[in-house]
Coordinates of C-alpha atoms in Angstrom, one line a residue:
M1 CA -0.9 -15.9 117.6
T2 CA 1.5 -17.6 118.2
R3 CA 4.7 -17.1 115.2
E4 CA 3.7 -20.4 113.1
I5 CA 0.8 -21.6 111.4
L6 CA 0.0 -24.9 109.9
I7 CA -2.4 -25.1 107.3
D8 CA -4.0 -27.9 106.5
K9 CA -6.5 -28.9 103.5
E10 CA -9.5 -28.0 105.1
E11 CA -8.7 -24.8 106.0
I12 CA -6.8 -24.1 102.4
H13 CA -10.1 -25.1 100.8
K14 CA -12.7 -23.1 103.4
A15 CA -9.9 -20.0 102.1
F16 CA -9.9 -20.4 98.7
I17 CA -13.8 -20.5 98.9
N18 CA -14.1 -17.3 101.3
G19 CA -12.0 -15.6 98.8
A20 CA -13.9 -16.4 96.5
N21 CA -17.3 -15.3 97.2
L22 CA -16.0 -12.0 97.8
V23 CA -14.3 -12.2 94.7
L24 CA -18.5 -12.7 93.6
N25 CA -19.7 -10.3 95.3
A26 CA -17.5 -7.4 93.5
K27 CA -18.3 -8.7 90.2
N28 CA -20.9 -5.4 88.8
Y29 CA -18.3 -3.2 90.8
L30 CA -15.2 -5.0 88.6
D31 CA -17.1 -4.9 85.4
K32 CA -17.2 -1.3 85.8
I33 CA -13.6 -0.5 86.1
N34 CA -12.8 -2.8 83.5
V35 CA -10.5 -0.7 80.5
F36 CA -7.2 -3.4 80.1
P37 CA -6.8 -4.4 77.8
V38 CA -10.5 -4.1 76.1
K39 CA -12.7 -1.7 77.4
D40 CA -15.7 -4.1 77.6
A41 CA -16.7 -4.8 81.0
D42 CA -16.8 -8.3 81.1
T43 CA -13.1 -8.8 84.2
G44 CA -15.8 -9.3 86.5
S45 CA -18.5 -11.4 85.1
N46 CA -14.8 -14.0 84.5
L47 CA -13.1 -13.6 86.9
A48 CA -17.3 -14.9 88.4
S49 CA -17.1 -17.5 86.3
L50 CA -14.0 -19.7 87.6
M51 CA -14.7 -18.6 91.3
K52 CA -18.0 -20.1 90.6
S53 CA -16.1 -22.7 89.6
I54 CA -14.0 -23.6 91.9
I55 CA -16.7 -23.3 94.8
N56 CA -18.2 -25.8 92.6
R57 CA -16.2 -28.3 91.1
S58 CA -13.3 -28.4 93.3
K59 CA -12.9 -30.4 96.8
I60 CA -11.3 -31.5 99.7
E61 CA -9.7 -34.5 98.7
N62 CA -7.0 -37.0 100.9
T63 CA -3.8 -35.0 100.6
L64 CA -3.2 -31.7 100.4
K65 CA -1.6 -31.5 97.3
E66 CA -4.8 -33.5 95.6
T67 CA -6.9 -31.2 97.3
L68 CA -4.8 -28.0 95.7
I69 CA -5.1 -29.9 91.9
S70 CA -8.7 -30.2 92.4
V71 CA -8.7 -26.4 92.4
S72 CA -6.3 -25.7 90.0
E73 CA -8.5 -28.0 87.5
A74 CA -12.0 -26.1 88.2
A75 CA -9.8 -23.0 88.2
L76 CA -8.9 -23.7 84.7
I77 CA -12.1 -24.7 83.7
G78 CA -13.9 -22.0 85.2
S79 CA -11.3 -19.4 84.1
K80 CA -12.2 -17.0 80.9
G81 CA -10.4 -13.8 79.7
N82 CA -6.7 -12.4 80.4
S83 CA -7.6 -12.3 84.2
G84 CA -9.6 -15.6 84.6
L85 CA -6.7 -17.7 82.7
I86 CA -3.4 -15.4 85.0
F87 CA -5.7 -16.1 88.2
S88 CA -6.1 -20.3 87.3
Q89 CA -2.5 -20.4 86.5
F90 CA -1.8 -19.0 90.4
F91 CA -3.8 -21.5 91.6
Y92 CA -2.0 -24.2 89.3
G93 CA 0.7 -23.2 90.5
L94 CA 0.4 -23.0 94.2
S95 CA -0.4 -27.6 93.6
I96 CA 3.0 -27.2 92.0
N97 CA 5.9 -29.7 94.3
V98 CA 3.8 -30.5 97.0
N99 CA 4.8 -33.2 98.9
F100 CA 3.7 -31.7 102.6
E101 CA 0.6 -32.2 104.5
Y102 CA 0.0 -28.7 106.2
L103 CA 1.6 -25.2 105.0
T104 CA 3.8 -23.7 107.0
F105 CA 4.2 -19.4 106.3
D106 CA 7.4 -20.2 104.8
K107 CA 6.2 -23.0 102.5
L108 CA 3.3 -21.1 101.6
I109 CA 5.5 -18.3 100.3
E110 CA 7.0 -20.9 98.2
Q111 CA 3.9 -21.9 96.9
M112 CA 2.7 -18.1 96.0
E113 CA 5.7 -17.8 94.1
N114 CA 5.1 -20.6 92.6
G115 CA 1.6 -19.3 91.8
F116 CA 3.2 -15.6 90.5
L117 CA 5.7 -17.9 88.6
T118 CA 3.4 -20.2 86.6
A119 CA 0.9 -17.2 86.1
Y120 CA 3.4 -15.0 84.5
S121 CA 5.3 -18.4 82.5
S122 CA 1.3 -18.7 80.7
L123 CA 1.9 -15.3 79.5
E124 CA 2.9 -14.1 75.8
N125 CA 3.5 -10.5 76.8
P126 CA 4.0 -9.6 80.1
V127 CA 2.2 -6.3 81.1
E128 CA 2.4 -4.2 83.9
G129 CA 0.2 -2.7 86.1
T130 CA -2.4 -5.7 85.8
I131 CA -3.0 -7.9 87.8
I132 CA 0.4 -10.2 86.9
T133 CA 2.2 -7.2 88.7
L134 CA 0.4 -7.3 91.8
M135 CA 1.1 -11.1 92.2
R136 CA 4.9 -10.7 92.1
K137 CA 5.1 -7.9 94.4
W138 CA 2.5 -10.0 97.1
V139 CA 5.4 -12.4 96.8
N140 CA 8.3 -9.7 97.0
L141 CA 6.3 -8.2 100.1
L142 CA 5.9 -12.0 101.4
K143 CA 9.4 -12.2 101.7
I144 CA 10.6 -8.6 103.0
E145 CA 8.2 -9.6 106.2
Q146 CA 9.8 -12.9 106.2
S147 CA 12.6 -12.3 108.2
K148 CA 11.4 -9.9 110.7
N149 CA 10.7 -10.9 114.5
N150 CA 7.2 -10.8 114.3
S151 CA 4.1 -12.8 114.6
V152 CA 2.5 -14.7 110.8
E153 CA -0.6 -12.5 111.6
E154 CA 1.7 -9.3 111.2
K155 CA 3.4 -10.4 108.3
L156 CA 0.4 -11.2 106.6
I157 CA -1.4 -8.0 107.0
T158 CA 1.9 -5.9 106.4
S159 CA 2.0 -7.4 103.3
Y160 CA -1.3 -6.8 102.0
N161 CA -2.0 -3.2 103.2
I162 CA 1.4 -2.2 101.8
L163 CA -0.2 -4.0 98.6
K164 CA -3.6 -2.4 98.9
M165 CA -0.8 0.8 98.6
E166 CA 0.9 -0.4 95.6
L167 CA -2.2 -1.3 93.7
E168 CA -2.5 2.1 93.6
N169 CA 0.2 2.6 91.9
T170 CA -0.1 0.8 89.1
K171 CA -2.0 3.4 87.5
E172 CA 1.3 5.2 86.6
E173 CA 2.1 1.6 85.4
L174 CA 0.1 1.7 82.7
E175 CA -1.3 4.7 80.4
I176 CA -4.9 3.9 79.8
L177 CA -5.6 3.4 84.3
K178 CA -3.9 6.6 84.5
K179 CA -6.3 7.8 81.4
Y180 CA -9.4 7.0 83.6
N181 CA -8.3 7.2 86.6
V182 CA -8.7 3.2 87.5
V183 CA -6.8 0.6 89.0
D184 CA -6.5 -2.8 86.5
S185 CA -10.0 -5.1 87.5
G186 CA -8.3 -8.0 87.7
A187 CA -5.1 -6.7 89.9
L188 CA -8.6 -5.7 92.0
G189 CA -9.5 -8.7 91.9
F190 CA -6.9 -10.6 92.9
I191 CA -6.5 -8.0 96.2
I192 CA -9.5 -9.2 96.8
F193 CA -9.5 -12.6 96.9
L194 CA -6.7 -12.4 98.9
D195 CA -8.9 -10.0 101.5
G196 CA -11.1 -13.0 102.3
F197 CA -8.3 -15.6 102.5
I198 CA -6.0 -13.9 104.6
S199 CA -9.6 -13.2 106.9
S200 CA -9.7 -17.1 106.6
I201 CA -6.2 -17.9 107.4
L202 CA -5.9 -16.0 110.0
Y203 CA -9.4 -15.7 111.6
D204 CA -11.7 -18.1 110.5
N205 CA -13.3 -15.5 109.1
V206 CA -15.9 -16.6 106.5
I207 CA -16.6 -12.7 105.0
G208 CA -13.5 -10.2 105.2
N209 CA -13.7 -6.9 105.1
N210 CA -16.7 -5.1 103.9
I211 CA -16.6 -4.9 100.0
N212 CA -17.4 -0.8 99.8
Q213 CA -13.8 -0.2 100.7
F214 CA -12.5 -0.5 97.1
E215 CA -15.4 1.2 95.5
K216 CA -13.4 4.0 95.3
Y217 CA -13.5 4.5 91.4
D218 CA -15.2 7.1 89.2
D219 CA -18.4 5.5 87.1
I220 CA -15.7 5.5 83.6
S221 CA -19.5 4.7 81.4
S222 CA -19.6 8.9 81.2
H223 CA -15.9 8.6 78.8
N224 CA -18.5 6.6 75.8
E225 CA -15.4 6.4 73.2
N226 CA -15.0 3.8 70.6
I227 CA -13.7 0.4 71.9
I228 CA -10.0 0.3 72.2
D229 CA -8.6 -2.9 70.8
L230 CA -10.7 -4.0 67.8
K231 CA -7.9 -5.0 65.9
H232 CA -8.7 -8.3 66.9
R233 CA -12.8 -8.7 67.7
Y234 CA -13.2 -11.9 69.0
C235 CA -12.2 -13.6 72.8
T236 CA -11.4 -16.4 72.1
E237 CA -10.6 -19.8 74.8
V238 CA -10.4 -23.5 73.6
L239 CA -9.9 -26.1 76.2
I240 CA -7.8 -28.8 75.2
N241 CA -5.7 -32.2 75.6
T242 CA -2.2 -31.8 73.2
S243 CA 1.1 -33.2 73.6
L244 CA 2.4 -29.6 72.1
S245 CA 4.4 -27.5 74.7
K246 CA 3.4 -23.6 75.7
D247 CA 6.0 -22.5 72.5
E248 CA 4.6 -25.4 70.3
L249 CA 0.8 -24.0 70.8
I250 CA 1.8 -20.7 70.3
K251 CA 3.5 -21.3 67.0
S252 CA 0.3 -23.0 65.4
V253 CA -2.1 -20.4 66.5
G254 CA 0.0 -17.0 67.9
F255 CA 0.1 -15.2 64.5
L256 CA -4.4 -15.5 64.3
G257 CA -4.6 -13.0 67.2
S258 CA -3.0 -11.3 70.1
S259 CA -3.8 -11.2 74.3
I260 CA -2.6 -14.4 74.2
V261 CA -2.0 -16.6 77.4
V262 CA -2.2 -20.3 77.5
G263 CA -3.0 -21.6 81.4
T264 CA -1.9 -25.6 82.0
T265 CA -2.7 -28.6 84.5
D266 CA -1.6 -31.7 85.1
K267 CA -5.1 -32.6 82.8
Y268 CA -5.7 -29.7 80.0
I269 CA -4.4 -26.8 78.8
K270 CA -6.3 -23.7 78.2
L271 CA -5.6 -21.3 75.2
H272 CA -6.8 -17.4 75.3
I273 CA -6.7 -15.5 72.2
H274 CA -7.5 -11.9 70.8
T275 CA -8.7 -12.9 67.3
N276 CA -10.7 -12.3 64.3
N277 CA -11.2 -15.6 63.3
P278 CA -12.2 -18.1 66.2
D279 CA -13.0 -20.8 63.2
T280 CA -9.5 -20.8 61.5
L281 CA -8.2 -21.2 64.9
I282 CA -10.8 -23.4 66.2
N283 CA -9.5 -25.5 62.0
I284 CA -5.5 -25.9 63.7
L285 CA -6.1 -26.6 66.9
S286 CA -8.4 -29.6 65.7
E287 CA -6.3 -31.3 64.0
K288 CA -3.7 -31.2 66.8
S289 CA -5.3 -31.8 69.7
S290 CA -8.4 -32.9 71.2
I291 CA -10.9 -30.4 71.7
I292 CA -12.9 -30.4 75.3
E293 CA -14.8 -27.0 75.3
T294 CA -14.3 -23.4 73.4
K295 CA -16.1 -20.0 73.8
V296 CA -16.1 -16.7 72.0
D297 CA -17.6 -13.7 73.2
D298 CA -17.6 -10.7 70.6
M299 CA -15.9 -7.9 72.3
K300 CA -17.6 -5.1 70.0
N301 CA -20.5 -6.0 71.2
Q302 CA -20.0 -6.4 74.5
H303 CA -18.7 -3.0 74.8
E304 CA -21.4 -1.3 72.4
L305 CA -24.4 -2.4 74.8
K306 CA -22.2 -1.2 77.6
Y307 CA -21.7 2.5 76.5
Q308 CA -23.2 3.0 73.2
R309 CA -27.0 0.8 73.5
K310 CA -29.3 1.9 70.4
N311 CA -33.3 0.7 71.6
D312 CA -35.0 -0.5 74.6
I313 CA -35.9 -3.7 73.3
C314 CA -33.3 -6.3 72.6
L315 CA -33.9 -8.3 69.4
I316 CA -32.3 -11.9 69.7
T317 CA -32.4 -14.6 67.0
D318 CA -30.7 -17.9 66.6
S319 CA -28.0 -18.6 63.9
I320 CA -30.0 -20.1 61.2
A321 CA -31.3 -16.5 60.6
D322 CA -28.9 -15.6 57.3
L323 CA -28.3 -12.0 57.3
P324 CA -25.3 -9.3 56.6
K325 CA -23.3 -9.2 59.4
S326 CA -23.1 -5.0 59.1
F327 CA -26.8 -5.3 59.9
I328 CA -26.6 -7.3 62.8
D329 CA -23.9 -5.1 64.5
I330 CA -25.5 -1.4 63.6
N331 CA -28.6 -3.3 65.0
Q332 CA -26.9 -4.8 67.8
I333 CA -29.1 -8.1 67.0
Q334 CA -27.5 -10.8 69.6
V335 CA -27.0 -13.8 67.5
L336 CA -26.8 -17.4 69.0
P337 CA -25.1 -20.0 67.1
V338 CA -27.2 -23.4 67.1
E339 CA -24.3 -25.6 68.0
I340 CA -22.4 -28.5 64.9
E341 CA -21.2 -31.9 66.3
L342 CA -18.3 -32.4 64.3
D343 CA -15.3 -35.6 64.8
N344 CA -16.8 -35.5 68.6
V345 CA -16.0 -31.6 68.4
T346 CA -18.9 -29.2 69.4
Y347 CA -18.5 -25.9 67.1
F348 CA -20.6 -22.9 67.2
D349 CA -22.5 -21.8 63.5
K350 CA -21.0 -18.9 61.8
L351 CA -18.4 -18.2 65.0
T352 CA -16.0 -21.6 65.0
I353 CA -16.7 -23.3 62.0
N354 CA -17.1 -22.1 58.1
N355 CA -18.5 -23.5 55.6
K356 CA -15.8 -24.5 53.6
Y357 CA -14.0 -26.6 56.2
L358 CA -17.5 -28.2 56.7
F359 CA -17.7 -29.3 53.3
T360 CA -14.3 -30.7 53.8
V361 CA -14.8 -32.4 56.5
I362 CA -18.1 -34.1 55.3
G363 CA -16.4 -35.5 52.2
S364 CA -14.2 -37.3 54.5
N365 CA -16.1 -38.1 57.2
K366 CA -18.3 -41.5 57.6
M367 CA -20.2 -39.9 60.3
F368 CA -22.5 -36.6 59.1
P369 CA -22.2 -33.4 61.2
K370 CA -25.5 -33.0 63.9
T371 CA -26.9 -30.0 64.8
A372 CA -28.2 -28.9 68.4
A373 CA -29.9 -26.7 69.5
P374 CA -28.9 -23.9 72.3
S375 CA -29.4 -25.7 75.8
L376 CA -31.3 -24.1 78.9
L377 CA -27.8 -23.3 80.3
R378 CA -26.8 -21.1 77.4
I379 CA -30.2 -19.4 77.1
R380 CA -30.3 -18.5 80.6
S381 CA -26.6 -17.0 80.5
L382 CA -27.4 -15.2 77.6
F383 CA -30.6 -13.4 79.8
D384 CA -28.6 -13.5 82.8
Y385 CA -26.2 -11.0 80.1
L386 CA -28.5 -9.2 78.6
K387 CA -30.8 -8.0 82.0
E388 CA -28.0 -5.7 82.9
Y389 CA -29.1 -3.8 79.6
Y390 CA -32.8 -4.5 78.5
K391 CA -36.2 -5.2 80.9
K392 CA -37.9 -6.1 76.8
F393 CA -37.4 -8.9 74.4
I394 CA -38.3 -9.9 71.0
V395 CA -37.0 -13.1 70.7
I396 CA -37.5 -14.6 66.6
T397 CA -36.7 -18.5 66.3
V398 CA -36.5 -20.6 63.7
S399 CA -39.7 -22.9 63.0
S400 CA -40.1 -25.1 65.9
K401 CA -40.9 -27.7 63.7
M402 CA -37.3 -27.8 62.5
S403 CA -35.7 -27.3 66.2
G404 CA -36.3 -26.9 69.6
T405 CA -34.6 -23.2 69.8
N406 CA -38.5 -22.0 70.4
N407 CA -39.1 -24.1 73.1
I408 CA -36.3 -23.6 74.4
F409 CA -37.2 -19.9 74.8
N410 CA -40.4 -20.4 75.7
L411 CA -39.1 -22.5 78.9
V412 CA -36.4 -19.9 79.7
K413 CA -38.6 -17.0 79.7
K414 CA -40.6 -18.3 83.0
D415 CA -37.2 -18.3 84.8
F416 CA -37.6 -13.7 84.1
P417 CA -41.0 -12.9 84.8
E418 CA -39.1 -9.9 85.9
L419 CA -38.6 -9.0 81.9
E420 CA -41.2 -8.5 79.2
I421 CA -40.3 -11.3 76.9
K422 CA -42.4 -12.0 73.3
V423 CA -40.9 -15.4 71.6
I424 CA -41.9 -15.4 67.7
N425 CA -42.0 -18.9 66.1
S426 CA -41.1 -17.6 62.7
N427 CA -42.2 -20.8 61.1
L428 CA -39.0 -20.2 58.4
N429 CA -35.4 -20.9 58.0
S430 CA -32.4 -19.2 56.6
V431 CA -33.2 -15.6 54.5
A432 CA -37.0 -15.8 54.9
Q433 CA -36.1 -15.7 59.1
G434 CA -33.3 -13.2 58.4
L435 CA -35.9 -11.1 56.5
L436 CA -38.7 -11.4 59.2
V437 CA -35.3 -10.3 61.7
K438 CA -34.6 -7.6 59.5
S439 CA -38.1 -6.1 60.1
S440 CA -38.2 -6.3 63.9
A441 CA -35.0 -4.9 63.5
N442 CA -36.5 -1.3 61.8
L443 CA -40.0 -1.6 64.3
I444 CA -37.9 -1.2 66.8
S445 CA -35.8 1.5 65.5
E446 CA -39.3 3.2 64.9
N447 CA -39.9 2.9 69.3
L448 CA -42.9 1.4 68.7
E449 CA -44.0 -0.9 72.1
L450 CA -43.5 -4.3 72.2
D451 CA -46.5 -5.6 71.5
L452 CA -47.6 -3.8 68.7
I453 CA -44.6 -5.7 67.2
E454 CA -45.4 -8.7 68.4
K455 CA -48.2 -8.0 66.9
K456 CA -46.8 -7.1 63.1
L457 CA -44.5 -10.0 63.4
N458 CA -46.8 -12.8 63.8
I459 CA -49.0 -11.3 60.3
L460 CA -45.8 -10.6 58.4
K461 CA -44.5 -14.2 58.6
S462 CA -47.3 -15.5 57.1
K463 CA -46.6 -13.4 54.3
I464 CA -42.9 -14.6 54.0
K465 CA -41.4 -17.6 51.6
I466 CA -38.3 -19.3 50.6
L467 CA -37.9 -21.1 47.7
V468 CA -34.4 -22.7 47.8
H469 CA -32.0 -24.4 44.9
L470 CA -30.4 -27.7 45.8
K471 CA -28.1 -29.3 43.3
S472 CA -28.7 -32.4 45.2
L473 CA -30.8 -33.7 47.7
D474 CA -27.6 -35.8 49.2
N475 CA -26.9 -33.5 52.4
M476 CA -30.7 -33.9 53.3
V477 CA -31.2 -37.3 53.1
K478 CA -27.8 -38.0 55.2
G479 CA -29.3 -35.3 57.9
G480 CA -33.0 -37.7 57.8
R481 CA -34.7 -34.0 56.6
I482 CA -36.2 -36.6 53.8
K483 CA -36.8 -39.8 53.1
K484 CA -33.9 -41.8 51.9
S485 CA -36.4 -42.9 48.5
L486 CA -37.3 -39.9 47.9
G487 CA -33.2 -38.8 47.4
F488 CA -32.5 -41.9 45.3
I489 CA -35.1 -41.2 43.1
A490 CA -33.9 -37.5 42.1
K491 CA -30.3 -38.7 41.9
I492 CA -30.7 -41.3 39.4
L493 CA -33.0 -39.2 37.4
R494 CA -31.0 -36.4 38.0
L495 CA -33.2 -33.7 39.4
K496 CA -32.4 -30.7 40.7
P497 CA -35.0 -29.6 43.5
I498 CA -37.2 -27.0 44.6
V499 CA -37.2 -26.7 48.9
S500 CA -39.9 -24.4 50.5
I501 CA -41.8 -24.2 53.7
D502 CA -45.4 -24.8 54.0
K503 CA -47.8 -22.5 56.9
N504 CA -46.9 -25.3 59.3
G505 CA -42.9 -24.6 59.5
E506 CA -42.1 -27.7 57.4
G507 CA -40.2 -28.0 55.0
V508 CA -41.5 -29.5 51.3
V509 CA -40.2 -30.1 47.9
L510 CA -41.7 -28.1 45.3
G511 CA -40.2 -28.8 42.4
K512 CA -37.5 -30.6 40.6
S513 CA -35.8 -29.4 37.3
L514 CA -33.1 -31.3 35.0
G515 CA -30.4 -29.1 35.1
E516 CA -29.8 -26.0 37.3
K517 CA -31.1 -23.0 34.4
K518 CA -34.2 -25.2 34.1
N519 CA -34.4 -25.4 38.1
L520 CA -33.5 -21.6 38.5
K521 CA -36.0 -20.3 35.9
N522 CA -38.5 -22.4 37.8
I523 CA -38.3 -21.0 40.6
I524 CA -38.5 -17.2 38.8
K525 CA -41.6 -18.0 37.1
M526 CA -42.8 -19.5 40.6
I527 CA -41.7 -15.5 42.5
K528 CA -43.9 -14.1 39.1
Q529 CA -46.9 -16.2 39.9
D530 CA -46.4 -14.7 43.7
H531 CA -45.6 -11.4 42.1
D532 CA -49.1 -10.8 40.8
Q533 CA -51.1 -11.9 42.9
H534 CA -50.0 -11.2 46.1
K535 CA -47.1 -8.5 44.6
I536 CA -43.9 -8.8 46.4
L537 CA -42.5 -6.1 48.2
K538 CA -38.9 -7.0 49.5
Y539 CA -36.6 -9.8 48.7
A540 CA -33.2 -11.6 49.5
I541 CA -30.8 -13.7 48.4
V542 CA -28.6 -16.4 49.8
H543 CA -26.5 -19.5 48.8
E544 CA -23.3 -21.0 49.3
G545 CA -20.9 -21.1 46.4
N546 CA -22.9 -20.2 43.4
L547 CA -21.5 -16.5 43.1
K548 CA -22.1 -17.3 39.3
N549 CA -26.5 -18.2 39.1
V550 CA -26.8 -15.9 41.9
L551 CA -25.9 -13.1 39.3
Y552 CA -28.0 -14.2 37.2
L553 CA -31.3 -14.7 39.6
K554 CA -30.0 -11.4 40.8
N555 CA -30.0 -9.6 37.3
K556 CA -33.3 -11.6 36.3
L557 CA -35.3 -10.7 39.9
F558 CA -34.8 -7.3 39.2
D559 CA -36.1 -7.2 35.2
L560 CA -38.7 -9.1 37.2
L561 CA -39.2 -6.9 40.0
G562 CA -37.8 -3.8 39.0
F563 CA -36.3 -3.8 42.5
E564 CA -33.3 -4.5 43.9
E565 CA -32.4 -7.1 46.8
E566 CA -32.2 -6.3 50.5
Y567 CA -28.5 -8.4 50.2
I568 CA -26.9 -10.7 48.6
E569 CA -25.3 -13.0 51.9
G570 CA -23.8 -16.5 52.4
I571 CA -25.9 -19.5 54.3
S572 CA -25.0 -20.1 57.9
S573 CA -23.2 -23.4 58.8
V574 CA -26.4 -25.2 59.5
I575 CA -28.0 -24.4 56.5
A576 CA -25.2 -25.4 55.2
L577 CA -25.4 -28.7 56.4
N578 CA -28.7 -29.4 54.6
S579 CA -28.8 -27.8 51.7
G580 CA -25.1 -28.4 50.7
D581 CA -22.9 -26.9 48.4
G582 CA -24.3 -24.7 45.1
S583 CA -27.6 -23.3 46.9
I584 CA -29.1 -20.9 46.3
A585 CA -32.0 -19.7 48.5
V586 CA -34.7 -16.5 47.6
G587 CA -36.9 -14.6 50.8
Y588 CA -39.6 -12.4 49.9
I589 CA -42.1 -10.5 51.5
M590 CA -45.6 -10.0 50.2
E591 CA -48.3 -7.6 50.2
D592 CA -50.8 -9.5 51.4

């Protein structure tokens, strides 16, 4: 081994890929020891996303600089979570000020320092004991070895071995690491990456050391405590094109949360933030920049599945099912958001868009928003994640006549033959679908067998009905839900429609009245007829901005049926998109 090295674009790319593969191999263990900044068991998964993106997206380009830029852009696009975005900035720093075709050892140190400084500058509040600490110590160790009269191999190996000892010392730098007797998951991911990177550079070794050498920390799942940081629930990331500086970006949205990291490349900026208001965040950013991609993870849900899972059967539905958030949380229901495309931005129903903003944009935009069923990739990713916790699933979707969601779930379940997945077409939507999901959660809590639950739900769905009061048919016409001529006639005559769903799962107009009060009285009359003939057992009310009439309906239904509603809730943005402002829906379950 000579005292000098010359690393070209092919060798550096190969070293990145080798390091990335080692991190992928450690994914599950990194998840297992993840306690900071939130004990949500996803750092390994987040780093795996970044590494997969490097492996699949980056290329060996014409020059060393272009190759490093390719890696850094792939890293930013694939980055998730705190550690993932910080790591992506390390890669971006490696590409800064490169005007040569080979990396010598001295140049390698310079670029590693650029990597650390860029990663450090991406953090609003750097925390010692984490991945950023190891990046700084790695650069300092390389600088110490730089002046010694030994081979490059000895310099790298000595620096790396001391860094592994420094990793142990970080447990004394961060209280939560000391509490659980583990190192920071992101920091360990960085160490593992370096293992593969160095092995490739020095020995052309595409394996590296055995990953088991790092798996020496206790299983923390026995520490069954509440999630550490619930001040902000949603880990939100937004990839944008913007002219805003990092400081301007933080100033505009920083008040919404914590754990802020701002990652950049020459083309993109990615914001990472923990927040309770991802919808407000996206609204602000959409006014100041071009949004390319968003991601929202529910850290409370992640933590509870890992450490406090209640049932052996997982219940999944789409966001069109209108249910109280509290019930969804208590029963650990997994809700897959329907997508809404508006002004070339994809929003996630009930997460990154609210109805107030939706109606504001509709009123000022010539293009009517479009909805899209979750993609095959999103649903596959959902099952890949959930199969770590469940082997049995009940999936309840919006009517297949209204969306392709049911069909997509049926296609994807074929990819998971090892799982028991029952996909139920509700033939319903909104509050009616919500009542079916609620009934399913109750059946699961009774510890019934999967086949029996499926049988009961398929019988029950035919006994559920929905009646919807609309102020107008305008949005249904714009969205193509009903014929334009029918909407025009209703508008001219100032008729208020009553909409329902037939036995095939298709929307139908049951009646039209002059005025809201008349319409609500007709709905009550229809409900009375059903109660007299079939006996109503349960009911619920959902609405959009019509609380006065909701209270009127609530009181009338209590007088009629003699018992209170299951819940009163707002409607999803997907439903609001078609039903419009002021709409009210009543869903109810009949005995026979």
